[in-house]
Structure formats: structure tokens, C-alpha cells
Tab-separated table of C-alpha atoms in Angstrom:
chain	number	residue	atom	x	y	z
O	91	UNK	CA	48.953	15.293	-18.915
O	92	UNK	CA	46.891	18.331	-18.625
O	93	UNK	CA	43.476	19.087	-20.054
O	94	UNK	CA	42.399	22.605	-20.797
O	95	UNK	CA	38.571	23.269	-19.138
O	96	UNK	CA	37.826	24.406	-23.137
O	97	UNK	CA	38.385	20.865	-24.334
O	98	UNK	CA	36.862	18.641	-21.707
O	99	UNK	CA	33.916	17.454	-23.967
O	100	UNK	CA	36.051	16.703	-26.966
O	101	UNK	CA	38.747	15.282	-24.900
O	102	UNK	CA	36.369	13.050	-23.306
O	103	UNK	CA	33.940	12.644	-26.144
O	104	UNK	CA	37.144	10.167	-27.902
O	105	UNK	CA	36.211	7.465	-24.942
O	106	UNK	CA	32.930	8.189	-23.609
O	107	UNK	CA	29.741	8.933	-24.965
O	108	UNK	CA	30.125	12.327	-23.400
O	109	UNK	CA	26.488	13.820	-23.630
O	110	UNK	CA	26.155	15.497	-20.381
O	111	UNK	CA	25.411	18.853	-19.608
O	112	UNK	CA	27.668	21.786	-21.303
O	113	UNK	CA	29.528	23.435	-18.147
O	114	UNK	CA	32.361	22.257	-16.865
O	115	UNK	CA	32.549	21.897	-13.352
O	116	UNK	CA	35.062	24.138	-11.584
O	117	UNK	CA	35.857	21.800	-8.761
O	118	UNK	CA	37.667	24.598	-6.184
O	119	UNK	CA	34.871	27.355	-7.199
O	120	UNK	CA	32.164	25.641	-7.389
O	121	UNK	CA	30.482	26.777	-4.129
O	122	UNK	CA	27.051	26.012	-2.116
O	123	UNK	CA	24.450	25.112	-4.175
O	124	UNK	CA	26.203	27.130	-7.033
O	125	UNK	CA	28.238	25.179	-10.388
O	126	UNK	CA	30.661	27.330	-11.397
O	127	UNK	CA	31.562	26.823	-14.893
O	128	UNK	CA	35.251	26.435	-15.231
O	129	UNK	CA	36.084	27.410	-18.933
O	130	UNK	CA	34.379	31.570	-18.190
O	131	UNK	CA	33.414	31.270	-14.638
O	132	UNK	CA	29.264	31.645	-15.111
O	133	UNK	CA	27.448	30.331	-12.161
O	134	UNK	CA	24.622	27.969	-12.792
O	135	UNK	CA	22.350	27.568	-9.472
O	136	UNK	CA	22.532	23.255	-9.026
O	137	UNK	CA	18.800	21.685	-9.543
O	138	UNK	CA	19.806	18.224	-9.285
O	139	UNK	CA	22.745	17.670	-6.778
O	140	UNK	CA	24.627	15.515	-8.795
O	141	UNK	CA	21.487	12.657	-8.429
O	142	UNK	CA	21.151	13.683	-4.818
O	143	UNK	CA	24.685	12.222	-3.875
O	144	UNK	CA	25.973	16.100	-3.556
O	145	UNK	CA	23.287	17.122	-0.852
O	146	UNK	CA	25.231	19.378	0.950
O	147	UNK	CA	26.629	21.295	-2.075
O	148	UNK	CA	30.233	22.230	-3.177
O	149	UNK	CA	33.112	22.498	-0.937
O	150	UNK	CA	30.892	23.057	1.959
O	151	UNK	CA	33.082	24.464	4.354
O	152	UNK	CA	32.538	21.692	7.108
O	153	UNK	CA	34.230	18.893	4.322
O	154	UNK	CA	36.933	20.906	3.813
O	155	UNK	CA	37.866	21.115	7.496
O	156	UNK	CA	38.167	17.484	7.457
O	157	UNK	CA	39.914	17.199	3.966
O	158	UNK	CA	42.868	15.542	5.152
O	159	UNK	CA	40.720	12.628	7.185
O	160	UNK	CA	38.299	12.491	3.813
O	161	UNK	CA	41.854	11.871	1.720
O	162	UNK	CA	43.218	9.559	4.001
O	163	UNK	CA	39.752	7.167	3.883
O	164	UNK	CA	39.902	7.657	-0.369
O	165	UNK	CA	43.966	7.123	-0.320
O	166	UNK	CA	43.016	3.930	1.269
O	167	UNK	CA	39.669	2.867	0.636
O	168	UNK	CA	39.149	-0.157	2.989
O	169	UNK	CA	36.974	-2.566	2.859
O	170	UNK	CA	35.161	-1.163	5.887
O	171	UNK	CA	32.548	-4.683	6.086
O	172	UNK	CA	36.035	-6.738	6.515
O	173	UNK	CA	39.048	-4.236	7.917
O	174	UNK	CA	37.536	-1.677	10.598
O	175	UNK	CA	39.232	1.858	11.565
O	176	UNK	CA	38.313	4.700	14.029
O	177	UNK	CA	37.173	6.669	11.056
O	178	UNK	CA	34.261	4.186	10.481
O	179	UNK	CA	33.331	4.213	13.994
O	180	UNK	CA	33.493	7.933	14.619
O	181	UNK	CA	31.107	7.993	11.875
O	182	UNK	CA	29.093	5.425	12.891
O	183	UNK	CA	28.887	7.114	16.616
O	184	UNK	CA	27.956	10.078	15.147
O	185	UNK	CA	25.436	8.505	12.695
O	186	UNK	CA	23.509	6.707	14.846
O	187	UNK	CA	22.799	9.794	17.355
O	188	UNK	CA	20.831	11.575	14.222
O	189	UNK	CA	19.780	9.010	12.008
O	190	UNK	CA	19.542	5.790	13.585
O	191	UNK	CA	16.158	4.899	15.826
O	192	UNK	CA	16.662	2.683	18.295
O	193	UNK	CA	14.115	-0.116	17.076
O	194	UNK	CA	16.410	-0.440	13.961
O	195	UNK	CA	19.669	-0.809	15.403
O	196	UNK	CA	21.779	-2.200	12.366
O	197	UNK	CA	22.717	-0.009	9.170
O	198	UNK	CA	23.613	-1.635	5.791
O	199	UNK	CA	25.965	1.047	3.848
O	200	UNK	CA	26.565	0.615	0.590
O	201	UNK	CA	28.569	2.930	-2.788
O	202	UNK	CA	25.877	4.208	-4.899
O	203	UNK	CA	22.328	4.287	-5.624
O	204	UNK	CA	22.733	1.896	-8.606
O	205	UNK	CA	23.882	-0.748	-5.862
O	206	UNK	CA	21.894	0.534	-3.083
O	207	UNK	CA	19.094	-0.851	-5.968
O	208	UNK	CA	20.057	-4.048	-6.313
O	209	UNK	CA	21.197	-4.743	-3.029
O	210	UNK	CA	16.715	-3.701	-2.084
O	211	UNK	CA	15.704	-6.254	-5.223
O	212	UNK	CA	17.805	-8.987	-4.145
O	213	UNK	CA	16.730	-8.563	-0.033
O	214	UNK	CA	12.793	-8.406	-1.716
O	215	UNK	CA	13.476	-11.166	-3.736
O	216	UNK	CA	14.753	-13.418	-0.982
O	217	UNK	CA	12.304	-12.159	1.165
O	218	UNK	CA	9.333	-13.179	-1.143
O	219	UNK	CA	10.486	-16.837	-2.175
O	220	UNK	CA	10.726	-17.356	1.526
O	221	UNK	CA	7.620	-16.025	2.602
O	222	UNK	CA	6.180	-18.703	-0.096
O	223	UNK	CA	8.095	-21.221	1.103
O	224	UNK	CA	6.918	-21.079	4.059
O	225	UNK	CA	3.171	-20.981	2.714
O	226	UNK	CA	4.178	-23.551	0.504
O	227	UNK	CA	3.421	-21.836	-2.532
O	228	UNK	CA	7.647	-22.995	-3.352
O	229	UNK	CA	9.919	-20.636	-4.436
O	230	UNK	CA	8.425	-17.984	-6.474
O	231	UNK	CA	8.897	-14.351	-6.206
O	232	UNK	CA	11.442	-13.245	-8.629
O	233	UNK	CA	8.666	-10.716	-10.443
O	234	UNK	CA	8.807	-6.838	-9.528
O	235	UNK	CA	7.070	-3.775	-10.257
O	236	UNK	CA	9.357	-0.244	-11.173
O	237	UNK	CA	8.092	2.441	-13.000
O	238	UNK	CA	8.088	2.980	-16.357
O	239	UNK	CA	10.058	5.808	-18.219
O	240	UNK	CA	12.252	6.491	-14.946
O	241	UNK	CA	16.166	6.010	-13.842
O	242	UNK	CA	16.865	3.024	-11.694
O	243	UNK	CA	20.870	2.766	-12.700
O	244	UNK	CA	23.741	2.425	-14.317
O	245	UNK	CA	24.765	-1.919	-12.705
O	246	UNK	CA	23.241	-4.814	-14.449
O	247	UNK	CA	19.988	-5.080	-12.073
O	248	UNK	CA	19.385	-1.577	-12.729
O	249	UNK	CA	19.717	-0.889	-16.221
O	250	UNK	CA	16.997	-4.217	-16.650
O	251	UNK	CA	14.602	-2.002	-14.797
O	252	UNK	CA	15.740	1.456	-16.476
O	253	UNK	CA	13.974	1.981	-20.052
């Protein structure tokens, strides 16, 4: 099956409620910081990096030197907190020379904001009832404050805070 780039939204729009922005993404030209817009090649500079998961912009030519290792890991998509692989700890390595400081040895990883979310609510969450506990105040604590009018999500926690 083959879509043409000039029928993405309506070929979508029979599933999904397709109400994203107009350009189709051109995934090989797409470049930098730069959208290119597959159905007559315009070039729209990127102002939101894809909800900041596409920091370091399209096809960035360090990725593709590793394509094959990147489709390898998404061939196989382990469970990487159960089944371990040099990958992960070449990574890891790597990771913790630029981003991890010493006083906060451990790392939590996670897929996706809308998770990374829930996963902070239900550590704050825990945290509070115990902290009462131990004041013995019992085991309240499941109130939070988000703001109003803002994007938490697309999961179940998330869309509760999202209005």
C-alpha cells in the first residue's frame, strides 16, 4: 500500500482526527532545524521540535552514521529494565560522562513525556503519603497543583491534568 504525500490528511483523516498542521513531513529531506514539506518541497523553519523530543533536528548527520545500530535497537525493542545489551551500556557510559553528576548516580529512563508525567505524579504521590505517615497525619497526599490551560499528555494521568 502506498500513500501519495497529496493525500496524507484525507487518508488519515478516515481513522484519526487528523487536525495537525498542513505540511507533510518529508522524512529524507527534512534537514536541521528545517521541515521540508513533502507534497512541493517548501521549507518551513521547525519552532517546536516535534514537543522537544526532536532536539537535535532532522537527519542530523551524527544519527545517520549510526542508522544501522538505531534500527537494530527499534527492530528489537527490548525491554532494556529486564534484558540488558551493549547498546544500553555504551549509552549509558557515554551518558553519564555529560549528564550524570556524581551525587545522583542512578537514572530512571522512560518513552515519552506523557509517561515521564505520570511516572513524577505517582513518585510525588508516594512520596507525600509517606512523609505523612511518618508525621502521622495517615495517608493523605493524593492532591496536586498543574497549570491551567497547558499540555500535560496524551496517557490517562495526563489528560486528567490537561484541560
Amino acid at each position: 500500500m502506498s500513500v501519495d504525500s497529496k493525500n496524507v490528511k484525507a487518508s488519515l483523516d478516515k481513522h484519526i482526527l487528523a487536525d495537525g498542521f498542513d505540511p507533510v513531513m518529508d522524512m529524507e529531506k527534512s534537514h536541521g532545524s528545517w521541515l521540508v514539506d513533502e507534497r512541493d518541497g517548501t521549507e518551513y523553519l521547525d519552532m517546536f521540535s516535534m514537543f522537544a523530543s526532536g532536539a537535535v533536528g532532522y537527519n542530523h548527520p551524527d544519527i545517520i552514521a549510526k542508522r544501522d545500530r538505531l534500527a537494530i535497537s527499534a527492530q528489537n525493542k527490548p525491554t532494556l529494565s529486564d534484558i540488558y545489551n551493549v547498546f544500553y551500556a555504551e549509552f549509558l557510559e557515554t551518558f553519564s560522562r555529560s549528564a550524570i553528576p556524581e551525587y545522583l548516580p542512578h537514572v530512571f529512563f522512560i518513552e515519552g513525556g506523557s509517561l515521564a508525567v505520570e511516572n513524577a505524579l505517582k513518585v510525588a504521590f508516594d512520596w507525600k503519603v509517606r512523609k505523612n505517615i511518618r508525621s502521622g497525619k495517615g495517608k493523605k497526599g493524593s492532591k496536586i497543583i498543574h497549570f491551567n490551560q497547558a499540555f500535560h499528555g496524551r496517557s490517562g494521568y495526563t489528560l486528567s491534568l490537561t484541560n
